Amino acid sequence: MRAIVLKRFNTNDAKKAFVLEERPIPEPQAHEVCIHAEGFGLNFADVMARQGLYQDCPDLPTVIGYEVVGKIHKVGKDVKHLKEGQRVVALTRFGGYAEYAVTQAEAAAVIPEDMDMGIATALATQYITAYHCAEDSVRLHPGDHVLIQAAAGGVGTALVQYAKHKGCIVYGTAGSEKKLEYLREQGVDFPINYRTTDFYQYIKEKRGNVGLDVVFDCLGGSEMKKGVKLLATGGKIVFYGAASRSGAKWGLFSTLNLAAGFGVYSPIPFVQNSKGMVGVNMLRIADRRPDKIQYCLKNVIRLTQEGIFKPVVGGRFSYKELDKAHMFLQSRQSIGKVAVSWAD
Ligand SMILES: NC(=O)c1ccc[n+]([C@@H]2O[C@H](COP(=O)([O-])OP(=O)(O)OC[C@H]3O[C@@H](n4cnc5c(N)ncnc54)[C@H](OP(=O)(O)O)[C@@H]3O)[C@@H](O)[C@H]2O)c1
């Protein structure tokens, strides 16, 4: 089978990082399935991994990739709820940039035959992350004022759609006028171009001292600290990424800078003001509670079939153009999902 191997870290030239290789088809363990993939999705964590900034990335050379869409090729002997030939979307714990990928059976869910491959890839990591953040980490109520950082991205789009479905008032940040237009189309009430407007001052002016009910932060550092300062009494911040670390030049300096930016928090004001801070790492959840991944996958598929989730595929690439797909996601121009196909 073909697999695209991450051979060396490279920040600004993905072409130098990946090599297409022939590898043996992997065998599923007792609780696993092996999927013959039509394609796979990119996630921002892939960009961070290629840049050498992703803590959980296995040692090189390795095949990264968090999700595949395709037909089940083989099931492990203890797998009961899936069978060969079914079309599935699956979360992979790396190994996704390959024509055949193995994963825990609970990390795969059946999808309709006619579901678009790109849309299906969006449902895996990005939509389940959003669903977990907005259903498990917090509970959204009608009328909640909610800030979503990087709102035009993959996870961001899913969070916007879910928050609007729940009747929330949404503030969404993005880095270009094209993305702001997209956010308006998605129903974001207050799109904020952070390149021209300080989101903290903007929300302060809108909300006075009342603040926000929920903040979804994937930027980290000082942006997250501003999010904490914007929380209303009873408000919660969900922290699930550190995109602001991407592309940083000086390794240790940047890491220390990011860490300093977060700030240090005492639990006392959190108790006094009923505030909360929740961290999310879907990989660790997949390791410890794969049933929660199955639960999220089934729900995002259902919500998509009901028309509540409408994944947007902002970039479609062939496996031969993986470098271009990576640089597109890194460029901050992508909207929604970036998907890669194995079709020749
Ligand atoms: N914890 C988890 O389990 C988990 C799971 C999935 C994703 N995530 C995190 O969620 C975030 C979104 O992931 P995604 O796959 O959906 O990606 P994405 O949002 O589609 O793409 C990343 C976006 O982040 C914004 N950004 C902000 N600072 C950036 C920087 N320094 N360099 C590049 N982009 C920057 C850019 O949008 P603007 O320029 O418009 O702001 C960019 O388009 C990432 O931080 C990712 O690591 C976490």
mmCIF file of N, CA, C and O in Angstrom, residues 81-164:
data_model
loop_
_atom_site.group_PDB
_atom_site.id
_atom_site.type_symbol
_atom_site.label_atom_id
_atom_site.label_comp_id
_atom_site.label_asym_id
_atom_site.label_seq_id
_atom_site.Cartn_x
_atom_site.Cartn_y
_atom_site.Cartn_z
ATOM 1 N N HIS A 81 -19.631 -4.854 16.206
ATOM 2 C CA HIS A 81 -20.600 -3.928 15.612
ATOM 3 C C HIS A 81 -20.237 -3.462 14.206
ATOM 4 O O HIS A 81 -20.968 -2.674 13.614
ATOM 5 N N LEU A 82 -19.135 -3.936 13.652
ATOM 6 C CA LEU A 82 -18.758 -3.528 12.293
ATOM 7 C C LEU A 82 -18.412 -4.756 11.476
ATOM 8 O O LEU A 82 -17.961 -5.766 12.035
ATOM 9 N N LYS A 83 -18.595 -4.658 10.151
ATOM 10 C CA LYS A 83 -18.192 -5.797 9.311
ATOM 11 C C LYS A 83 -17.522 -5.318 8.018
ATOM 12 O O LYS A 83 -17.675 -4.140 7.634
ATOM 13 N N GLU A 84 -16.831 -6.236 7.389
ATOM 14 C CA GLU A 84 -16.100 -5.908 6.166
ATOM 15 C C GLU A 84 -17.029 -5.331 5.111
ATOM 16 O O GLU A 84 -18.171 -5.771 4.977
ATOM 17 N N GLY A 85 -16.529 -4.336 4.388
ATOM 18 C CA GLY A 85 -17.305 -3.742 3.289
ATOM 19 C C GLY A 85 -18.097 -2.518 3.701
ATOM 20 O O GLY A 85 -18.539 -1.750 2.841
ATOM 21 N N GLN A 86 -18.320 -2.299 5.006
ATOM 22 C CA GLN A 86 -19.086 -1.115 5.421
ATOM 23 C C GLN A 86 -18.261 0.146 5.208
ATOM 24 O O GLN A 86 -17.044 0.150 5.431
ATOM 25 N N ARG A 87 -18.951 1.221 4.825
ATOM 26 C CA ARG A 87 -18.249 2.503 4.626
ATOM 27 C C ARG A 87 -18.254 3.272 5.956
ATOM 28 O O ARG A 87 -19.319 3.423 6.579
ATOM 29 N N VAL A 88 -17.090 3.701 6.366
ATOM 30 C CA VAL A 88 -16.972 4.334 7.692
ATOM 31 C C VAL A 88 -16.128 5.600 7.623
ATOM 32 O O VAL A 88 -15.336 5.801 6.705
ATOM 33 N N VAL A 89 -16.323 6.416 8.663
ATOM 34 C CA VAL A 89 -15.360 7.467 8.967
ATOM 35 C C VAL A 89 -14.714 7.048 10.286
ATOM 36 O O VAL A 89 -15.389 6.484 11.150
ATOM 37 N N ALA A 90 -13.417 7.270 10.395
ATOM 38 C CA ALA A 90 -12.741 6.806 11.613
ATOM 39 C C ALA A 90 -11.657 7.766 12.051
ATOM 40 O O ALA A 90 -10.977 8.384 11.234
ATOM 41 N N LEU A 91 -11.553 7.869 13.359
ATOM 42 C CA LEU A 91 -10.453 8.617 13.972
ATOM 43 C C LEU A 91 -9.271 7.651 14.064
ATOM 44 O O LEU A 91 -9.445 6.507 14.484
ATOM 45 N N THR A 92 -8.104 8.095 13.630
ATOM 46 C CA THR A 92 -6.921 7.228 13.737
ATOM 47 C C THR A 92 -5.951 7.885 14.713
ATOM 48 O O THR A 92 -5.875 9.113 14.779
ATOM 49 N N ARG A 93 -5.247 7.044 15.423
ATOM 50 C CA ARG A 93 -4.236 7.627 16.318
ATOM 51 C C ARG A 93 -2.931 7.622 15.536
ATOM 52 O O ARG A 93 -2.135 6.717 15.647
ATOM 53 N N PHE A 94 -2.787 8.593 14.646
ATOM 54 C CA PHE A 94 -1.751 8.639 13.615
ATOM 55 C C PHE A 94 -2.007 7.500 12.607
ATOM 56 O O PHE A 94 -2.951 6.732 12.757
ATOM 57 N N GLY A 95 -1.164 7.431 11.547
ATOM 58 C CA GLY A 95 -1.349 6.384 10.535
ATOM 59 C C GLY A 95 -2.398 6.704 9.492
ATOM 60 O O GLY A 95 -2.728 5.867 8.650
ATOM 61 N N GLY A 96 -2.968 7.923 9.523
ATOM 62 C CA GLY A 96 -4.067 8.261 8.605
ATOM 63 C C GLY A 96 -3.633 8.554 7.176
ATOM 64 O O GLY A 96 -4.427 8.429 6.253
ATOM 65 N N TYR A 97 -2.358 8.937 6.972
ATOM 66 C CA TYR A 97 -1.906 9.275 5.607
ATOM 67 C C TYR A 97 -1.481 7.991 4.892
ATOM 68 O O TYR A 97 -0.353 7.860 4.403
ATOM 69 N N ALA A 98 -2.375 7.018 4.834
ATOM 70 C CA ALA A 98 -2.025 5.737 4.211
ATOM 71 C C ALA A 98 -3.270 5.143 3.570
ATOM 72 O O ALA A 98 -4.393 5.457 3.969
ATOM 73 N N GLU A 99 -3.063 4.279 2.563
ATOM 74 C CA GLU A 99 -4.215 3.690 1.872
ATOM 75 C C GLU A 99 -4.978 2.710 2.750
ATOM 76 O O GLU A 99 -6.160 2.453 2.516
ATOM 77 N N TYR A 100 -4.282 2.123 3.716
ATOM 78 C CA TYR A 100 -4.946 1.247 4.690
ATOM 79 C C TYR A 100 -4.532 1.723 6.081
ATOM 80 O O TYR A 100 -3.346 1.949 6.332
ATOM 81 N N ALA A 101 -5.525 1.875 6.966
ATOM 82 C CA ALA A 101 -5.211 2.362 8.314
ATOM 83 C C ALA A 101 -5.945 1.507 9.334
ATOM 84 O O ALA A 101 -7.101 1.117 9.109
ATOM 85 N N VAL A 102 -5.270 1.213 10.446
ATOM 86 C CA VAL A 102 -5.948 0.481 11.522
ATOM 87 C C VAL A 102 -6.301 1.445 12.643
ATOM 88 O O VAL A 102 -5.591 2.410 12.903
ATOM 89 N N THR A 103 -7.432 1.133 13.292
ATOM 90 C CA THR A 103 -7.833 1.928 14.448
ATOM 91 C C THR A 103 -8.756 1.088 15.316
ATOM 92 O O THR A 103 -9.253 0.039 14.885
ATOM 93 N N GLN A 104 -8.980 1.578 16.552
ATOM 94 C CA GLN A 104 -9.921 0.883 17.437
ATOM 95 C C GLN A 104 -11.310 0.886 16.788
ATOM 96 O O GLN A 104 -11.715 1.917 16.237
ATOM 97 N N ALA A 105 -12.022 -0.218 16.911
ATOM 98 C CA ALA A 105 -13.352 -0.297 16.289
ATOM 99 C C ALA A 105 -14.273 0.802 16.823
ATOM 100 O O ALA A 105 -15.118 1.322 16.090
ATOM 101 N N GLU A 106 -14.093 1.187 18.095
ATOM 102 C CA GLU A 106 -14.977 2.218 18.659
ATOM 103 C C GLU A 106 -14.681 3.609 18.111
ATOM 104 O O GLU A 106 -15.447 4.546 18.345
ATOM 105 N N ALA A 107 -13.566 3.744 17.412
ATOM 106 C CA ALA A 107 -13.235 5.044 16.806
ATOM 107 C C ALA A 107 -13.734 5.126 15.366
ATOM 108 O O ALA A 107 -13.390 6.064 14.650
ATOM 109 N N ALA A 108 -14.542 4.141 14.939
ATOM 110 C CA ALA A 108 -15.084 4.149 13.570
ATOM 111 C C ALA A 108 -16.606 4.119 13.633
ATOM 112 O O ALA A 108 -17.183 3.508 14.531
ATOM 113 N N ALA A 109 -17.256 4.783 12.687
ATOM 114 C CA ALA A 109 -18.723 4.750 12.633
ATOM 115 C C ALA A 109 -19.170 4.710 11.173
ATOM 116 O O ALA A 109 -18.546 5.325 10.296
ATOM 117 N N VAL A 110 -20.269 3.995 10.957
ATOM 118 C CA VAL A 110 -20.786 3.809 9.599
ATOM 119 C C VAL A 110 -21.372 5.121 9.080
ATOM 120 O O VAL A 110 -22.056 5.849 9.811
ATOM 121 N N ILE A 111 -21.093 5.418 7.797
ATOM 122 C CA ILE A 111 -21.662 6.604 7.149
ATOM 123 C C ILE A 111 -22.383 6.174 5.871
ATOM 124 O O ILE A 111 -22.096 5.107 5.317
ATOM 125 N N PRO A 112 -23.320 7.007 5.383
ATOM 126 C CA PRO A 112 -24.029 6.650 4.156
ATOM 127 C C PRO A 112 -23.069 6.535 2.970
ATOM 128 O O PRO A 112 -22.056 7.245 2.912
ATOM 129 N N GLU A 113 -23.425 5.674 2.030
ATOM 130 C CA GLU A 113 -22.606 5.452 0.831
ATOM 131 C C GLU A 113 -22.430 6.732 0.032
ATOM 132 O O GLU A 113 -21.408 6.931 -0.618
ATOM 133 N N ASP A 114 -23.478 7.601 0.072
ATOM 134 C CA ASP A 114 -23.411 8.785 -0.791
ATOM 135 C C ASP A 114 -22.870 10.019 -0.066
ATOM 136 O O ASP A 114 -22.885 11.110 -0.622
ATOM 137 N N MET A 115 -22.405 9.865 1.166
ATOM 138 C CA MET A 115 -21.853 11.042 1.853
ATOM 139 C C MET A 115 -20.517 11.432 1.200
ATOM 140 O O MET A 115 -19.658 10.586 0.984
ATOM 141 N N ASP A 116 -20.391 12.705 0.892
ATOM 142 C CA ASP A 116 -19.161 13.205 0.268
ATOM 143 C C ASP A 116 -17.946 12.897 1.151
ATOM 144 O O ASP A 116 -18.000 13.064 2.376
ATOM 145 N N MET A 117 -16.865 12.445 0.509
ATOM 146 C CA MET A 117 -15.687 12.028 1.278
ATOM 147 C C MET A 117 -15.107 13.185 2.105
ATOM 148 O O MET A 117 -14.767 13.026 3.271
ATOM 149 N N GLY A 118 -15.010 14.373 1.505
ATOM 150 C CA GLY A 118 -14.435 15.520 2.215
ATOM 151 C C GLY A 118 -15.267 15.884 3.442
ATOM 152 O O GLY A 118 -14.738 16.128 4.532
ATOM 153 N N ILE A 119 -16.578 15.893 3.256
ATOM 154 C CA ILE A 119 -17.478 16.210 4.378
ATOM 155 C C ILE A 119 -17.306 15.178 5.486
ATOM 156 O O ILE A 119 -17.219 15.517 6.667
ATOM 157 N N ALA A 120 -17.214 13.913 5.079
ATOM 158 C CA ALA A 120 -17.075 12.853 6.089
ATOM 159 C C ALA A 120 -15.773 13.009 6.876
ATOM 160 O O ALA A 120 -15.752 12.804 8.095
ATOM 161 N N THR A 121 -14.685 13.425 6.212
ATOM 162 C CA THR A 121 -13.422 13.583 6.969
ATOM 163 C C THR A 121 -13.572 14.669 8.029
ATOM 164 O O THR A 121 -12.999 14.564 9.112
ATOM 165 N N ALA A 122 -14.357 15.714 7.706
ATOM 166 C CA ALA A 122 -14.537 16.806 8.682
ATOM 167 C C ALA A 122 -15.192 16.309 9.961
ATOM 168 O O ALA A 122 -14.937 16.831 11.053
ATOM 169 N N LEU A 123 -16.037 15.279 9.819
ATOM 170 C CA LEU A 123 -16.792 14.804 10.988
ATOM 171 C C LEU A 123 -15.891 14.140 12.019
ATOM 172 O O LEU A 123 -16.204 14.139 13.210
ATOM 173 N N ALA A 124 -14.794 13.567 11.553
ATOM 174 C CA ALA A 124 -13.959 12.810 12.491
ATOM 175 C C ALA A 124 -13.364 13.752 13.538
ATOM 176 O O ALA A 124 -14.025 14.104 14.502
ATOM 177 N N THR A 125 -12.162 14.211 13.353
ATOM 178 C CA THR A 125 -11.507 14.961 14.420
ATOM 179 C C THR A 125 -12.168 16.306 14.720
ATOM 180 O O THR A 125 -12.444 16.631 15.876
ATOM 181 N N GLN A 126 -12.418 17.091 13.670
ATOM 182 C CA GLN A 126 -12.849 18.472 13.930
ATOM 183 C C GLN A 126 -14.259 18.533 14.521
ATOM 184 O O GLN A 126 -14.483 19.216 15.530
ATOM 185 N N TYR A 127 -15.207 17.826 13.928
ATOM 186 C CA TYR A 127 -16.572 17.904 14.461
ATOM 187 C C TYR A 127 -16.696 17.193 15.808
ATOM 188 O O TYR A 127 -17.417 17.657 16.692
ATOM 189 N N ILE A 128 -15.993 16.084 15.989
ATOM 190 C CA ILE A 128 -16.143 15.442 17.310
ATOM 191 C C ILE A 128 -15.450 16.272 18.394
ATOM 192 O O ILE A 128 -15.912 16.304 19.534
ATOM 193 N N THR A 129 -14.382 16.964 18.036
ATOM 194 C CA THR A 129 -13.744 17.847 19.029
ATOM 195 C C THR A 129 -14.719 18.947 19.430
ATOM 196 O O THR A 129 -14.923 19.223 20.620
ATOM 197 N N ALA A 130 -15.330 19.553 18.414
ATOM 198 C CA ALA A 130 -16.292 20.623 18.698
ATOM 199 C C ALA A 130 -17.463 20.087 19.525
ATOM 200 O O ALA A 130 -17.893 20.718 20.506
ATOM 201 N N TYR A 131 -17.950 18.925 19.144
ATOM 202 C CA TYR A 131 -19.115 18.359 19.855
ATOM 203 C C TYR A 131 -18.752 18.045 21.307
ATOM 204 O O TYR A 131 -19.514 18.359 22.231
ATOM 205 N N HIS A 132 -17.584 17.461 21.491
ATOM 206 C CA HIS A 132 -17.146 17.147 22.859
ATOM 207 C C HIS A 132 -16.990 18.441 23.669
ATOM 208 O O HIS A 132 -17.449 18.524 24.816
ATOM 209 N N CYS A 133 -16.342 19.454 23.078
ATOM 210 C CA CYS A 133 -16.127 20.723 23.795
ATOM 211 C C CYS A 133 -17.467 21.370 24.168
ATOM 212 O O CYS A 133 -17.609 21.924 25.260
ATOM 213 N N ALA A 134 -18.435 21.310 23.249
ATOM 214 C CA ALA A 134 -19.682 22.040 23.464
ATOM 215 C C ALA A 134 -20.760 21.220 24.156
ATOM 216 O O ALA A 134 -21.804 21.760 24.544
ATOM 217 N N GLU A 135 -20.545 19.922 24.325
ATOM 218 C CA GLU A 135 -21.555 19.071 24.977
ATOM 219 C C GLU A 135 -21.047 18.476 26.281
ATOM 220 O O GLU A 135 -21.812 18.312 27.228
ATOM 221 N N ASP A 136 -19.782 18.109 26.306
ATOM 222 C CA ASP A 136 -19.234 17.428 27.466
ATOM 223 C C ASP A 136 -18.524 18.424 28.400
ATOM 224 O O ASP A 136 -18.677 18.371 29.613
ATOM 225 N N SER A 137 -17.768 19.354 27.802
ATOM 226 C CA SER A 137 -16.977 20.281 28.618
ATOM 227 C C SER A 137 -17.831 21.406 29.180
ATOM 228 O O SER A 137 -17.561 21.919 30.263
ATOM 229 N N VAL A 138 -18.806 21.863 28.416
ATOM 230 C CA VAL A 138 -19.739 22.903 28.885
ATOM 231 C C VAL A 138 -21.133 22.524 28.399
ATOM 232 O O VAL A 138 -21.287 21.597 27.614
ATOM 233 N N ARG A 139 -22.109 23.265 28.870
ATOM 234 C CA ARG A 139 -23.473 23.113 28.335
ATOM 235 C C ARG A 139 -23.902 24.482 27.822
ATOM 236 O O ARG A 139 -23.863 25.462 28.559
ATOM 237 N N LEU A 140 -24.248 24.542 26.549
ATOM 238 C CA LEU A 140 -24.663 25.813 25.957
ATOM 239 C C LEU A 140 -26.160 26.011 26.172
ATOM 240 O O LEU A 140 -26.949 25.080 25.995
ATOM 241 N N HIS A 141 -26.529 27.256 26.535
ATOM 242 C CA HIS A 141 -27.938 27.583 26.761
ATOM 243 C C HIS A 141 -28.360 28.680 25.785
ATOM 244 O O HIS A 141 -27.528 29.525 25.408
ATOM 245 N N PRO A 142 -29.646 28.734 25.422
ATOM 246 C CA PRO A 142 -30.112 29.825 24.559
ATOM 247 C C PRO A 142 -29.793 31.170 25.216
ATOM 248 O O PRO A 142 -29.969 31.328 26.434
ATOM 249 N N GLY A 143 -29.310 32.110 24.408
ATOM 250 C CA GLY A 143 -28.991 33.440 24.935
ATOM 251 C C GLY A 143 -27.585 33.573 25.507
ATOM 252 O O GLY A 143 -27.170 34.674 25.866
ATOM 253 N N ASP A 144 -26.836 32.471 25.578
ATOM 254 C CA ASP A 144 -25.443 32.556 26.031
ATOM 255 C C ASP A 144 -24.633 33.393 25.051
ATOM 256 O O ASP A 144 -24.810 33.270 23.827
ATOM 257 N N HIS A 145 -23.720 34.202 25.595
ATOM 258 C CA HIS A 145 -22.773 34.950 24.752
ATOM 259 C C HIS A 145 -21.486 34.130 24.684
ATOM 260 O O HIS A 145 -20.862 33.856 25.709
ATOM 261 N N VAL A 146 -21.138 33.730 23.451
ATOM 262 C CA VAL A 146 -20.074 32.736 23.265
ATOM 263 C C VAL A 146 -19.007 33.284 22.307
ATOM 264 O O VAL A 146 -19.345 33.739 21.205
ATOM 265 N N LEU A 147 -17.749 33.218 22.728
ATOM 266 C CA LEU A 147 -16.635 33.602 21.844
ATOM 267 C C LEU A 147 -15.980 32.340 21.278
ATOM 268 O O LEU A 147 -15.621 31.425 22.029
ATOM 269 N N ILE A 148 -15.815 32.329 19.956
ATOM 270 C CA ILE A 148 -15.139 31.203 19.283
ATOM 271 C C ILE A 148 -13.921 31.761 18.543
ATOM 272 O O ILE A 148 -14.074 32.581 17.625
ATOM 273 N N GLN A 149 -12.725 31.343 18.967
ATOM 274 C CA GLN A 149 -11.502 31.784 18.288
ATOM 275 C C GLN A 149 -11.284 30.942 17.027
ATOM 276 O O GLN A 149 -11.693 29.786 16.965
ATOM 277 N N ALA A 150 -10.612 31.498 16.032
ATOM 278 C CA ALA A 150 -10.372 30.824 14.741
ATOM 279 C C ALA A 150 -11.678 30.202 14.235
ATOM 280 O O ALA A 150 -11.736 29.036 13.844
ATOM 281 N N ALA A 151 -12.733 31.028 14.231
ATOM 282 C CA ALA A 151 -14.089 30.510 13.996
ATOM 283 C C ALA A 151 -14.326 30.016 12.578
ATOM 284 O O ALA A 151 -15.264 29.256 12.335
ATOM 285 N N ALA A 152 -13.487 30.419 11.619
ATOM 286 C CA ALA A 152 -13.704 29.987 10.231
ATOM 287 C C ALA A 152 -12.990 28.680 9.914
ATOM 288 O O ALA A 152 -13.127 28.150 8.810
ATOM 289 N N GLY A 153 -12.242 28.149 10.848
ATOM 290 C CA GLY A 153 -11.502 26.908 10.611
ATOM 291 C C GLY A 153 -12.396 25.683 10.735
ATOM 292 O O GLY A 153 -13.634 25.797 10.786
ATOM 293 N N GLY A 154 -11.768 24.517 10.788
ATOM 294 C CA GLY A 154 -12.524 23.266 10.847
ATOM 295 C C GLY A 154 -13.300 23.124 12.146
ATOM 296 O O GLY A 154 -14.541 23.025 12.135
ATOM 297 N N VAL A 155 -12.612 23.131 13.281
ATOM 298 C CA VAL A 155 -13.302 23.014 14.571
ATOM 299 C C VAL A 155 -14.179 24.251 14.778
ATOM 300 O O VAL A 155 -15.315 24.153 15.258
ATOM 301 N N GLY A 156 -13.649 25.416 14.376
ATOM 302 C CA GLY A 156 -14.383 26.673 14.564
ATOM 303 C C GLY A 156 -15.732 26.653 13.872
ATOM 304 O O GLY A 156 -16.755 27.030 14.463
ATOM 305 N N THR A 157 -15.768 26.191 12.627
ATOM 306 C CA THR A 157 -17.035 26.131 11.882
ATOM 307 C C THR A 157 -18.039 25.241 12.619
ATOM 308 O O THR A 157 -19.216 25.589 12.759
ATOM 309 N N ALA A 158 -17.569 24.110 13.104
ATOM 310 C CA ALA A 158 -18.461 23.178 13.814
ATOM 311 C C ALA A 158 -18.993 23.819 15.098
ATOM 312 O O ALA A 158 -20.188 23.696 15.416
ATOM 313 N N LEU A 159 -18.129 24.533 15.814
ATOM 314 C CA LEU A 159 -18.571 25.190 17.051
ATOM 315 C C LEU A 159 -19.601 26.275 16.748
ATOM 316 O O LEU A 159 -20.598 26.419 17.470
ATOM 317 N N VAL A 160 -19.364 27.043 15.679
ATOM 318 C CA VAL A 160 -20.315 28.089 15.296
ATOM 319 C C VAL A 160 -21.675 27.457 15.011
ATOM 320 O O VAL A 160 -22.718 27.910 15.511
ATOM 321 N N GLN A 161 -21.674 26.381 14.208
ATOM 322 C CA GLN A 161 -22.952 25.759 13.822
ATOM 323 C C GLN A 161 -23.678 25.211 15.047
ATOM 324 O O GLN A 161 -24.900 25.331 15.158
ATOM 325 N N TYR A 162 -22.927 24.647 15.974
ATOM 326 C CA TYR A 162 -23.582 24.075 17.161
ATOM 327 C C TYR A 162 -24.098 25.176 18.095
ATOM 328 O O TYR A 162 -25.217 25.090 18.616
ATOM 329 N N ALA A 163 -23.282 26.221 18.274
ATOM 330 C CA ALA A 163 -23.704 27.318 19.167
ATOM 331 C C ALA A 163 -24.941 28.018 18.596
ATOM 332 O O ALA A 163 -25.862 28.368 19.344
ATOM 333 N N LYS A 164 -25.000 28.203 17.276
ATOM 334 C CA LYS A 164 -26.183 28.834 16.690
ATOM 335 C C LYS A 164 -27.399 27.912 16.836
ATOM 336 O O LYS A 164 -28.503 28.366 17.128
#
